[in-house]
Coordinates of C-alpha atoms and ligand atoms in Angstrom, one line a residue:
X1 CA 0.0 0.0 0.0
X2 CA 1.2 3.5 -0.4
X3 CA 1.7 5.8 2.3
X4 CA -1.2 7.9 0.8
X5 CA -3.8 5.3 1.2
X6 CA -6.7 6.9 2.9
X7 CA -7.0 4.7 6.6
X8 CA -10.3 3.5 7.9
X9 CA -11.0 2.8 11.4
X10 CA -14.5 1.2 12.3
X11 CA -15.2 0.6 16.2
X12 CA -17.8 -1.7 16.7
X13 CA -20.2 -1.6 19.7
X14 CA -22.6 -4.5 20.4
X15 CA -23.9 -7.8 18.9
X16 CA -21.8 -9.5 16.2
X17 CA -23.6 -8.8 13.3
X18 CA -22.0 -5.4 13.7
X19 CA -18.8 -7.0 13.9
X20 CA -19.8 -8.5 10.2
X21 CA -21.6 -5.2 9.2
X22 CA -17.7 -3.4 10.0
X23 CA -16.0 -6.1 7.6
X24 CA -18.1 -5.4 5.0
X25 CA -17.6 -1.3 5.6
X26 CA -14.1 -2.1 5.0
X27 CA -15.1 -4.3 1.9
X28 CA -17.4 -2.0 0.4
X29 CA -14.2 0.6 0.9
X30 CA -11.3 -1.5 0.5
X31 CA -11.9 -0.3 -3.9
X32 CA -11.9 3.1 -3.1
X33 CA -8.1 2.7 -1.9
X34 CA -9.1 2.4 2.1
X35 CA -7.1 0.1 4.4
X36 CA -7.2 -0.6 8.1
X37 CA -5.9 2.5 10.5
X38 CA -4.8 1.5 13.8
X39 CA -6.1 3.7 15.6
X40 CA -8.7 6.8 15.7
X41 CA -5.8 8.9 15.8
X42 CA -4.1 7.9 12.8
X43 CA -7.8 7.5 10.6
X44 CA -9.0 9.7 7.5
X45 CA -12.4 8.3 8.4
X46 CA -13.9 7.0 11.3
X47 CA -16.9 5.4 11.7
X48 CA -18.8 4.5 15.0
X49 CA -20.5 1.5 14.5
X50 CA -22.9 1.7 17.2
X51 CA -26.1 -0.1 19.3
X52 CA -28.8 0.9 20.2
X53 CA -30.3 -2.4 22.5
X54 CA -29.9 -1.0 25.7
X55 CA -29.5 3.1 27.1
X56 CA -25.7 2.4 28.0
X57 CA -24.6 1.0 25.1
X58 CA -27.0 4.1 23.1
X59 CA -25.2 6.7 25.2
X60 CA -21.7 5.2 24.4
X61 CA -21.5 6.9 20.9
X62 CA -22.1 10.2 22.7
X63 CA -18.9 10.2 25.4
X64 CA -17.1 8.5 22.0
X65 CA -17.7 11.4 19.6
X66 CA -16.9 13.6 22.6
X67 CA -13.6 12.1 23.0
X68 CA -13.2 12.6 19.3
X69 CA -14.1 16.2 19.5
X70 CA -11.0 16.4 22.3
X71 CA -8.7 14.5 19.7
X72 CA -9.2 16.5 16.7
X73 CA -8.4 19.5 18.8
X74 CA -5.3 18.4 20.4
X75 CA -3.7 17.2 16.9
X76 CA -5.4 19.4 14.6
X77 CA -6.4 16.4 12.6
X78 CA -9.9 16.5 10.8
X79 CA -11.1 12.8 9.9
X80 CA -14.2 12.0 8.8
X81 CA -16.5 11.1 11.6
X82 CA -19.5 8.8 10.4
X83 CA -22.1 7.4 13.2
X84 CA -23.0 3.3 11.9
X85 CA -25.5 0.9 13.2
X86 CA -28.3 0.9 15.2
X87 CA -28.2 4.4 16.7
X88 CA -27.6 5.9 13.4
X89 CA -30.9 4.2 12.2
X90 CA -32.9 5.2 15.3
X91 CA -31.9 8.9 15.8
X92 CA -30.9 9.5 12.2
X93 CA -30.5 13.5 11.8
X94 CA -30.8 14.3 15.6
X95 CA -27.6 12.7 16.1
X96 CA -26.2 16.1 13.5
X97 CA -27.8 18.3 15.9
X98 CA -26.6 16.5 19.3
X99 CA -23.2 16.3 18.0
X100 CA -21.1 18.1 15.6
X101 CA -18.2 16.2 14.9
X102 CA -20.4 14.4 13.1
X103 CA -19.8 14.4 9.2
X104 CA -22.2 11.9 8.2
X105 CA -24.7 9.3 9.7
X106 CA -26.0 6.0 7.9
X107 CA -27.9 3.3 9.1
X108 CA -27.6 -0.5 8.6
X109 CA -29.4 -1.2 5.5
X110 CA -27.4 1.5 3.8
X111 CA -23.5 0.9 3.8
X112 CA -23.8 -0.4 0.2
X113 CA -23.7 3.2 0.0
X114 CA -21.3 4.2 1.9
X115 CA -18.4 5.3 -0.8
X116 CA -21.3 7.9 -2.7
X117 CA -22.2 8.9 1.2
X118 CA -18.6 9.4 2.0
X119 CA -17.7 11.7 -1.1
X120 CA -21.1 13.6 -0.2
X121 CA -19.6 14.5 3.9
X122 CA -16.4 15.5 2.4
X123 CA -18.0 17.8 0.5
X124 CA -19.6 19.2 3.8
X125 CA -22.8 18.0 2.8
X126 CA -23.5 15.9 6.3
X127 CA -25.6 13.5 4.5
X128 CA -28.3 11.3 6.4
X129 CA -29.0 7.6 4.7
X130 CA -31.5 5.7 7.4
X131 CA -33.6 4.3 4.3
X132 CA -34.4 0.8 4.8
X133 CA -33.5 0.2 0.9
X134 CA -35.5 -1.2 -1.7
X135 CA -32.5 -2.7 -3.5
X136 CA -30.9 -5.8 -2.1
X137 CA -28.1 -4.2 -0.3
X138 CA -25.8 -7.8 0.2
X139 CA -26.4 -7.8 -4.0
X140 CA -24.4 -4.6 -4.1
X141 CA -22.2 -5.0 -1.4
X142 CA -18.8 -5.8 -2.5
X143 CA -17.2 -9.3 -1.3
X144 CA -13.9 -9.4 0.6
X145 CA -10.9 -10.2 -1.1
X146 CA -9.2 -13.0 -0.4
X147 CA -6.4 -11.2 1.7
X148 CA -8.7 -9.5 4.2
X149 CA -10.8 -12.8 4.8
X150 CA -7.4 -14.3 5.6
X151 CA -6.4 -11.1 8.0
X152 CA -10.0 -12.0 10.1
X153 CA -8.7 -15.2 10.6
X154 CA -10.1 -18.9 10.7
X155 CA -13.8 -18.3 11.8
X156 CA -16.0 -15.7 10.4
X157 CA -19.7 -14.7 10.6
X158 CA -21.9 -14.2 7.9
X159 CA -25.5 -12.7 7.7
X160 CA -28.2 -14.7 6.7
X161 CA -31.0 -13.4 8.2
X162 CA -31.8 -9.9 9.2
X163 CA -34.5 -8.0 11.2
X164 CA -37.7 -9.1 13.5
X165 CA -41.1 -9.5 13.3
X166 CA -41.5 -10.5 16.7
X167 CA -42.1 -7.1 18.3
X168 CA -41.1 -8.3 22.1
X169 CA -42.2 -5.3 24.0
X170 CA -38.8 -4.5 25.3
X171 CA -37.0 -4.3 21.9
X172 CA -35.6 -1.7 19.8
X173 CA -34.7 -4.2 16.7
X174 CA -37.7 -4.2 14.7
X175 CA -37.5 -0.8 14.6
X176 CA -33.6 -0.3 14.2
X177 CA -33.0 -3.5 12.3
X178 CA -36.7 -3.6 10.2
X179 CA -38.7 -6.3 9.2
X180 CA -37.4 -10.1 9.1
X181 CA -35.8 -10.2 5.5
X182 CA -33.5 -13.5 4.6
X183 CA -30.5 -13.7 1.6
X184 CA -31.0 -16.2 -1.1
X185 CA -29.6 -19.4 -0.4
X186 CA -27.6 -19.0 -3.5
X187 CA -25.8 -15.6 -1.8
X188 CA -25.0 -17.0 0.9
X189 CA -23.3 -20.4 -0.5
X190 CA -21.5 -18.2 -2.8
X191 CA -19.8 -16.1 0.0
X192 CA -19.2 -19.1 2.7
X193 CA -17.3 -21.0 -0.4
X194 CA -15.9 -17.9 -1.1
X195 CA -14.3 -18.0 2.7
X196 CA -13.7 -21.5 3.2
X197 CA -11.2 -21.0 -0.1
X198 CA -9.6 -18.3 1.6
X199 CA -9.2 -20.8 5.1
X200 CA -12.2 -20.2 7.3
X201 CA -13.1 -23.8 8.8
X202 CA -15.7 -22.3 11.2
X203 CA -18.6 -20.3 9.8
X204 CA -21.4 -18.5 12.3
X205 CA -24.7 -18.0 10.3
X206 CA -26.0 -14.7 12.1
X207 CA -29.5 -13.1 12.1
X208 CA -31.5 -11.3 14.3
X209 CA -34.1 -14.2 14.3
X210 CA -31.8 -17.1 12.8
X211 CA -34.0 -19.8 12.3
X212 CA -36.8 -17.8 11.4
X213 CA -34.9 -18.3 8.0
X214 CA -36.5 -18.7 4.8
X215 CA -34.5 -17.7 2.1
X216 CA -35.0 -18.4 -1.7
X217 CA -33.5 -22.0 -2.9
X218 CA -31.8 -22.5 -6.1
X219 CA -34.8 -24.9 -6.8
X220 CA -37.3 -22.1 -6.7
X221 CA -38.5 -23.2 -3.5
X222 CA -38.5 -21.3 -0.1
X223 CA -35.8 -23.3 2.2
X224 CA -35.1 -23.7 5.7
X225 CA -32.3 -22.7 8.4
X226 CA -31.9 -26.5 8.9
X227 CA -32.2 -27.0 4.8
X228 CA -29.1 -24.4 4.2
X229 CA -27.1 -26.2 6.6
X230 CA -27.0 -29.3 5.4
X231 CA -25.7 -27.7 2.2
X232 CA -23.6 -25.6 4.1
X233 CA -21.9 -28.4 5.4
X234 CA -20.9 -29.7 2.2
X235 CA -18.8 -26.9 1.5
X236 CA -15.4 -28.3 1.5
X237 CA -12.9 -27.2 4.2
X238 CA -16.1 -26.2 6.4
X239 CA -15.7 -27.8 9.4
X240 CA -17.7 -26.3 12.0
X241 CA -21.1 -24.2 11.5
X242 CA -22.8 -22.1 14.1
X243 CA -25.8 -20.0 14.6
X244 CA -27.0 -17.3 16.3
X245 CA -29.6 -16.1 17.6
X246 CA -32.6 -18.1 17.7
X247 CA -36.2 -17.7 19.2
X248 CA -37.9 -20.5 20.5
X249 CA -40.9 -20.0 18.5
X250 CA -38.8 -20.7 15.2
X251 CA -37.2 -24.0 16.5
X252 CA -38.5 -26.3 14.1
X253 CA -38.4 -30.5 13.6
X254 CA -35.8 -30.1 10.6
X255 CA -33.6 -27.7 13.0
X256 CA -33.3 -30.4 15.6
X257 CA -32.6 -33.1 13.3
X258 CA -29.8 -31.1 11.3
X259 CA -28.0 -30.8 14.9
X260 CA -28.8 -35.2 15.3
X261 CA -27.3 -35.3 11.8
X262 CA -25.0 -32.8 11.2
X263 CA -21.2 -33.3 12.7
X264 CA -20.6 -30.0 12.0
X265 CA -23.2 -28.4 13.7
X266 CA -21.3 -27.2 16.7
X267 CA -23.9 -28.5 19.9
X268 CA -23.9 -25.2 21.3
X269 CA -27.3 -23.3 21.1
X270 CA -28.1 -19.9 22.1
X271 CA -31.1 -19.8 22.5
X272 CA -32.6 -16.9 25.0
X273 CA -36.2 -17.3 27.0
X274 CA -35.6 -13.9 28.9
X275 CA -37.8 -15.0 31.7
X276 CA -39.2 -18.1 33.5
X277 CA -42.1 -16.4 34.6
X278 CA -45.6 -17.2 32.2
X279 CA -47.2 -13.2 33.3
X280 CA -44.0 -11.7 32.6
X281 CA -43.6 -14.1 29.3
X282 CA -46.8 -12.7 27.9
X283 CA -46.2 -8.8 29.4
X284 CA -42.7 -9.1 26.7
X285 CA -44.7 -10.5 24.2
X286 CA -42.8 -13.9 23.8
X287 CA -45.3 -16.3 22.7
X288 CA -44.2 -19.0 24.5
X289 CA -45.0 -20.2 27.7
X290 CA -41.5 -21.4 30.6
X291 CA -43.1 -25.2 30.0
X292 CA -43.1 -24.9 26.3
X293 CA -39.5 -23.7 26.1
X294 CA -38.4 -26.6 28.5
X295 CA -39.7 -28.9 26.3
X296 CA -38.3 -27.7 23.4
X297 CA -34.7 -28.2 25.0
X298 CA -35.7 -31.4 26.4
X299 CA -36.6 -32.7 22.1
X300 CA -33.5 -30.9 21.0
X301 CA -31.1 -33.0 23.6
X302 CA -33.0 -36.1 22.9
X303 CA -31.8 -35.7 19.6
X304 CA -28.7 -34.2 20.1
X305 CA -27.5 -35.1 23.7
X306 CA -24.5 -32.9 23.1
X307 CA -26.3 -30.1 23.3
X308 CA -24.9 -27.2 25.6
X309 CA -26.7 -24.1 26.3
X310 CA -26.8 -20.5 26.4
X311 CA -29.4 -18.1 26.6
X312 CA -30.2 -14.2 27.3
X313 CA -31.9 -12.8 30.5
X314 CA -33.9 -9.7 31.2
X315 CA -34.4 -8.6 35.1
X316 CA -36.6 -6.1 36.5
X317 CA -38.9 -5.8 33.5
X318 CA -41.8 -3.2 34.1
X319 CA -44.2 -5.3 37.0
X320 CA -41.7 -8.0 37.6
X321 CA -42.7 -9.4 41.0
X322 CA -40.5 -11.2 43.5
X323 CA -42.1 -14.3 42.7
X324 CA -41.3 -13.7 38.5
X325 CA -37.5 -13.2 39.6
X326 CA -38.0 -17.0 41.4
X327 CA -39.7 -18.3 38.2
X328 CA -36.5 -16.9 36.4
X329 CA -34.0 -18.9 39.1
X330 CA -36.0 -22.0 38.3
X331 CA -35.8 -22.0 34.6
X332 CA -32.4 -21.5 35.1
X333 CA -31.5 -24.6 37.3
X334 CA -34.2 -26.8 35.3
X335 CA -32.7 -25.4 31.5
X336 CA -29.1 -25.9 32.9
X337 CA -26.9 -23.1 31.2
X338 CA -23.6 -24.0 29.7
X339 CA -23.1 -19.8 30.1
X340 CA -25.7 -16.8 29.5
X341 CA -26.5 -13.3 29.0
X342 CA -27.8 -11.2 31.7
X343 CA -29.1 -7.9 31.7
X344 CA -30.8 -5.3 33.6
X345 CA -34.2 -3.9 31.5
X346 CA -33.5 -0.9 30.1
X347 CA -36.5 1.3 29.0
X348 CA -36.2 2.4 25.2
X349 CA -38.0 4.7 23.5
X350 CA -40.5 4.0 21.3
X351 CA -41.1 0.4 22.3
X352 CA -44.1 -0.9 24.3
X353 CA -42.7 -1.3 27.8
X354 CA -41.0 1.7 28.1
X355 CA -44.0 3.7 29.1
X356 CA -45.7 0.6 31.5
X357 CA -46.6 1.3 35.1
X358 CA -44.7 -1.4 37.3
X359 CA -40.9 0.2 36.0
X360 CA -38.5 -2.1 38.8
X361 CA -36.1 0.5 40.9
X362 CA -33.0 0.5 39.7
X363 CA -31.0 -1.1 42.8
X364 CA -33.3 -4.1 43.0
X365 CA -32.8 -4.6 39.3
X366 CA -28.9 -4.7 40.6
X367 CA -30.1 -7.0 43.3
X368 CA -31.9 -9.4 41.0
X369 CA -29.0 -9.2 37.9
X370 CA -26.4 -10.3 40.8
X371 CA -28.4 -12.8 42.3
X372 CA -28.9 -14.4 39.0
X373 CA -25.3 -14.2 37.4
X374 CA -24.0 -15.9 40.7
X375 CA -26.2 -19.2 39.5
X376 CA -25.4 -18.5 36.0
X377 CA -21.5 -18.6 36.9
X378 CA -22.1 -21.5 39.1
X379 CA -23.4 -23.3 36.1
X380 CA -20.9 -21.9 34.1
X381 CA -17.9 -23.2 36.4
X382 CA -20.1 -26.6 36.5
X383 CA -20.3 -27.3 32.7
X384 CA -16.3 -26.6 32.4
X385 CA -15.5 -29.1 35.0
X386 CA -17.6 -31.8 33.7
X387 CA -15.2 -31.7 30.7
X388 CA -12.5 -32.7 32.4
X389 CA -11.5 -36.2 31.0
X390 CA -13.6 -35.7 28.1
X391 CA -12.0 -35.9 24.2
X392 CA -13.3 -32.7 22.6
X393 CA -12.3 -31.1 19.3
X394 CA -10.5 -27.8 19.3
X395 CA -10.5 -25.3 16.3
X396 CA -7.2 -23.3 16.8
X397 CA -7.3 -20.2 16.1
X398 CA -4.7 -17.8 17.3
X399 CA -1.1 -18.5 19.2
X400 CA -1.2 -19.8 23.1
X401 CA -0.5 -17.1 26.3
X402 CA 3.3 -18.3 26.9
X403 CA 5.9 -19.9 24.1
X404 CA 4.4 -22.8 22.6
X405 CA 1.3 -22.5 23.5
X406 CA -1.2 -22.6 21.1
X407 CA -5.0 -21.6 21.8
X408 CA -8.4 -22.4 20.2
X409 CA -12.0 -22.9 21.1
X410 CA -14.2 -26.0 22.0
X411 CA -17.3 -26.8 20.3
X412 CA -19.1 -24.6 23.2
X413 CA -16.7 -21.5 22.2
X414 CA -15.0 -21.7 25.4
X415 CA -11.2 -20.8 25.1
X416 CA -8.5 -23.6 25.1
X417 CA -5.4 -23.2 25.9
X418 CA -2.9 -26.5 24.9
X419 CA 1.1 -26.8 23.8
X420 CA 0.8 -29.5 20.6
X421 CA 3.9 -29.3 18.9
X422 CA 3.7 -29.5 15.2
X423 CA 0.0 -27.6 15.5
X424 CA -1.4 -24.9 13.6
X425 CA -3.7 -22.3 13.5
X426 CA -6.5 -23.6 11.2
X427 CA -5.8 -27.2 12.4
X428 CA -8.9 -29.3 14.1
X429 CA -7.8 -31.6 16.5
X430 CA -8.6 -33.8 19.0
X431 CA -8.1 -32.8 22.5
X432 CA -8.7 -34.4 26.2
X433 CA -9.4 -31.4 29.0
X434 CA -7.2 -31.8 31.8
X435 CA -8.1 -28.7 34.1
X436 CA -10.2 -25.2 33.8
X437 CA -8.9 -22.0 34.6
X438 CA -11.2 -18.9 35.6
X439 CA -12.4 -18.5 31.6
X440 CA -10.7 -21.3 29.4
X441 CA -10.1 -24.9 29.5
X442 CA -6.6 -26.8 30.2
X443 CA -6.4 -29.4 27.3
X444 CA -3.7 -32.1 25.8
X445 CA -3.4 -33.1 22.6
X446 CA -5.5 -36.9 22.7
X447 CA -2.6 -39.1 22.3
X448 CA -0.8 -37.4 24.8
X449 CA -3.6 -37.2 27.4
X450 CA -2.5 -40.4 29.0
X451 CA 1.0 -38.9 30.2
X452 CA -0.5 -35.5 31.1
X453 CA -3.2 -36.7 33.4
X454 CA -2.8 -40.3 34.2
X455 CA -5.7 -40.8 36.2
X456 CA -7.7 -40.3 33.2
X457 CA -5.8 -43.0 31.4
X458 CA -8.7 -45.3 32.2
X459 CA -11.6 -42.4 31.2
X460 CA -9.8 -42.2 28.0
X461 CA -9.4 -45.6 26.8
Ligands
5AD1 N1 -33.3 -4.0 28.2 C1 -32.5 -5.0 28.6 N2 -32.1 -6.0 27.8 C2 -32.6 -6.0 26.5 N3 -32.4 -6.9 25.5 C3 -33.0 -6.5 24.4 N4 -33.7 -5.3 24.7 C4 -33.4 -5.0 26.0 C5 -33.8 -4.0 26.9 N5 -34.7 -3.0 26.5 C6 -31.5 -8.1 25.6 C7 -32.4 -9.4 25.4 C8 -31.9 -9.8 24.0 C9 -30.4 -9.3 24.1 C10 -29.8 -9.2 22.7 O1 -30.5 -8.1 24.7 O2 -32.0 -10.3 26.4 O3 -32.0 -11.2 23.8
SF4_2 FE1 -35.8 -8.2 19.9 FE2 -37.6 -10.1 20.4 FE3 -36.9 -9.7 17.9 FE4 -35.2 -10.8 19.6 S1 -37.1 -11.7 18.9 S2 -34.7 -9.2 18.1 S3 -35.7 -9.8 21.5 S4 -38.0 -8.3 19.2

């Protein structure tokens, strides 16, 4: 590159489909001449990527742009300074008036048309894009090249699925994110060969309401979340496929037989319930009762007994009593979490909740949240000792804490840390856990595992 590439820097708040949304920024920039800045400090443009889920993570973006505002003045440097994502979408031009560092905002459905919006703010035009557009914006988007897929390393996400119908009465996405829309099946094969061939082996399918899914098949026919897996998993030098995130209601037979049939399909589900209480079910809209969601995890684990388990939590949603809070311990301990999400409701504007009577007081919210990650932890610490002994494949993916270690992740993403000489990044291989530490797992190469932990010589075979 020449020293007079322009430099992008994209900082990414919140779920990981704005971690994909920020490689595809670079993407749809990378033929404009862009490459990666280090830093905010050393960037022609910056863009804040932001979210919009809870009032933290929406007032983040503000102490940001104010640290930018500081920066420019102390170097005398004027980058471009564009607001991404979900706030972008759900303040749109108030953000201009709020903040005036800002050169450009554009929401999610838009950065296909990010190099036209881009030329348009360095003309000093401040443009606002928070269309939802009618052209398909993945069909104009450009596709990484083969270099930067291999800078992002061995696992990668890729959108399938985007935006919720669902309307939860909490929730900002349907608003931010816009109605459910899914990629043809054909798009999405096309870019998940096109990164297995540059050296991904694991591939996390992402959507707001994953396995709502129901994209357009090559056949003409309308296919499944389950149905693109299975042809997913043909996809040579795929090994391992995620998801994420799913909603009970969408959990269908075919889903739960892909993870029976499917060795690639990691057996590590999130899949959130928010509550174990049936009032507070209903009050957030869910459509699902506690007993229904414990059944559906009791057919996906007869099928797949594999299956670990994650999930996301709201406390102190507007009338939540303490009785709810109980209902919420006791789905826990009955669901069994491998490790979970836990949050403290946050009102947002514009959605239902926000304006019930009942709204929970902020420090027994605080109560309630610590109350309920102590079990989750508990459950967390549980499910990594129970490992211990067991053979588990390891996808490594980046070098080890100390010489000659190397690290990777199990097929429930938890971090493994192992020495196995000869070993690459890239490489699958087949491990025996010999100890957890406070967030990873101790592991041995499998035909070492009888010298490293003898005791398990016999667990082993
Ligand atoms: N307050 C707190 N948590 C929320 N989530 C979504 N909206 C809110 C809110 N208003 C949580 C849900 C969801 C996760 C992505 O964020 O648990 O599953
Ligand atoms: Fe939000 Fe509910 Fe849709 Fe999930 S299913 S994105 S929580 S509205």
């Amino acid at each position: 590159m020449t020293a007079s590439s322009p430099k992008l820097f994209v900082k990414s708040y919140g779920c990981q489909m704005n971690v994909y949304d920020a490689e595809r920024m670079a993407d749809a920039l990378a033929p404009e001449g862009y490459v990666a800045a280090s830093s905010a400090e050393d960037a022609d443009v910056i863009v804040l990527n932001t979210c919009h889920i809870r009032e933290k993570a929406a007032e983040k973006v503000y102490s940001e742009l104010g640290r930018i505002r500081k920066m420019k003045a102390q170097t005398g440097r004027s980058p471009i300074v564009a607001v991404a994502g979900c706030v972008a979408q759900a303040e749109g031009a108030e953000i201009l008036k709020r903040s005036s560092v800002v050169d450009l905002v554009v929401g999610p459905q838009s950065y296909q048309r990010l190099p036209e919006l881009l030329r348009g703010a360095k003309a000093g035009l401040k443009p606002v894009d928070t269309d939802f557009a009618v052209e398909d914006k993945f069909e104009r988007l450009v596709a990484p090249a083969p270099k930067a897929i291999r800078g992002r390393g061995v696992t990668a996400f890729l959108t399938v699925q985007e935006g919720c119908d669902k309307f939860c009465t909490f929730c900002v996405v349907p608003y931010t994110r816009g109605a459910e829309a899914s990629r043809p099946v054909s798009q999405i094969v096309a870019e998940a060969e096109r990164l297995a061939g540059a050296g991904v082996r694991e591939i996390t399918l992402l959507g707001q309401n994953v396995d709502a899914y129901h994209g357009d098949g090559p056949d003409g026919r309308v296919w499944s979340l389950a149905r693109l897996l299975y042809e997913l998993a043909k996809i040579p030098g795929v090994a391992r496929l995620r998801y994420t995130t799913s909603h009970p209601r969408d959990f269908d037979d075919d889903l739960i037989a892909a993870h029976r049939d499917l060795p690639a399909l990691m057996p590590y589900l999130h899949l959130p319930v928010q509550s174990g209480s049936d009032r507070i079910l209903a009050a957030m809209n869910r459509k699902h009762t506690a007993a229904e969601y414990l059944r559906l995890i009791e057919r996906i684990r007869s099928a797949q007994p594999d299956i670990a388990l994650s999930g996301d939590f709201i406390v102190g949603f507007p009338g939540e009593t303490d009785a709810d809070f109980e209902a919420t311990l006791k789905i826990v301990r009955d669901a069994a979490y491998a490790s979970a999400f836990t949050f403290k409701y946050s009102p947002r504007p514009g959605t239902p909740a926000a304006d019930r009577d009942g709204q929970i007081d902020e420090a027994l919210k605080s109560e309630r949240l610590q109350r309920l990650q102590a079990l989750i932890a508990e459950q967390q610490a549980a499910f990594a000792r129970s490992l211990i002994g067991r053979r588990i494949s390891v996808l490594l993916d980046r070098p080890g804490r100390d010489p000659g270690q190397i690290a990777g992740r199990s097929p429930y993403l938890q971090p493994v840390q192992l020495v196995a000489p000869g070993a690459a990044v890239g490489d699958l291989i087949d491990v025996v856990v010999t100890g957890v530490g406070t967030n990873s797992l101790f592991a041995a190469p499998a035909g070492d595992a009888r010298e490293a932990i003898p005791e398990l010589a016999e667990a082993t075979g």
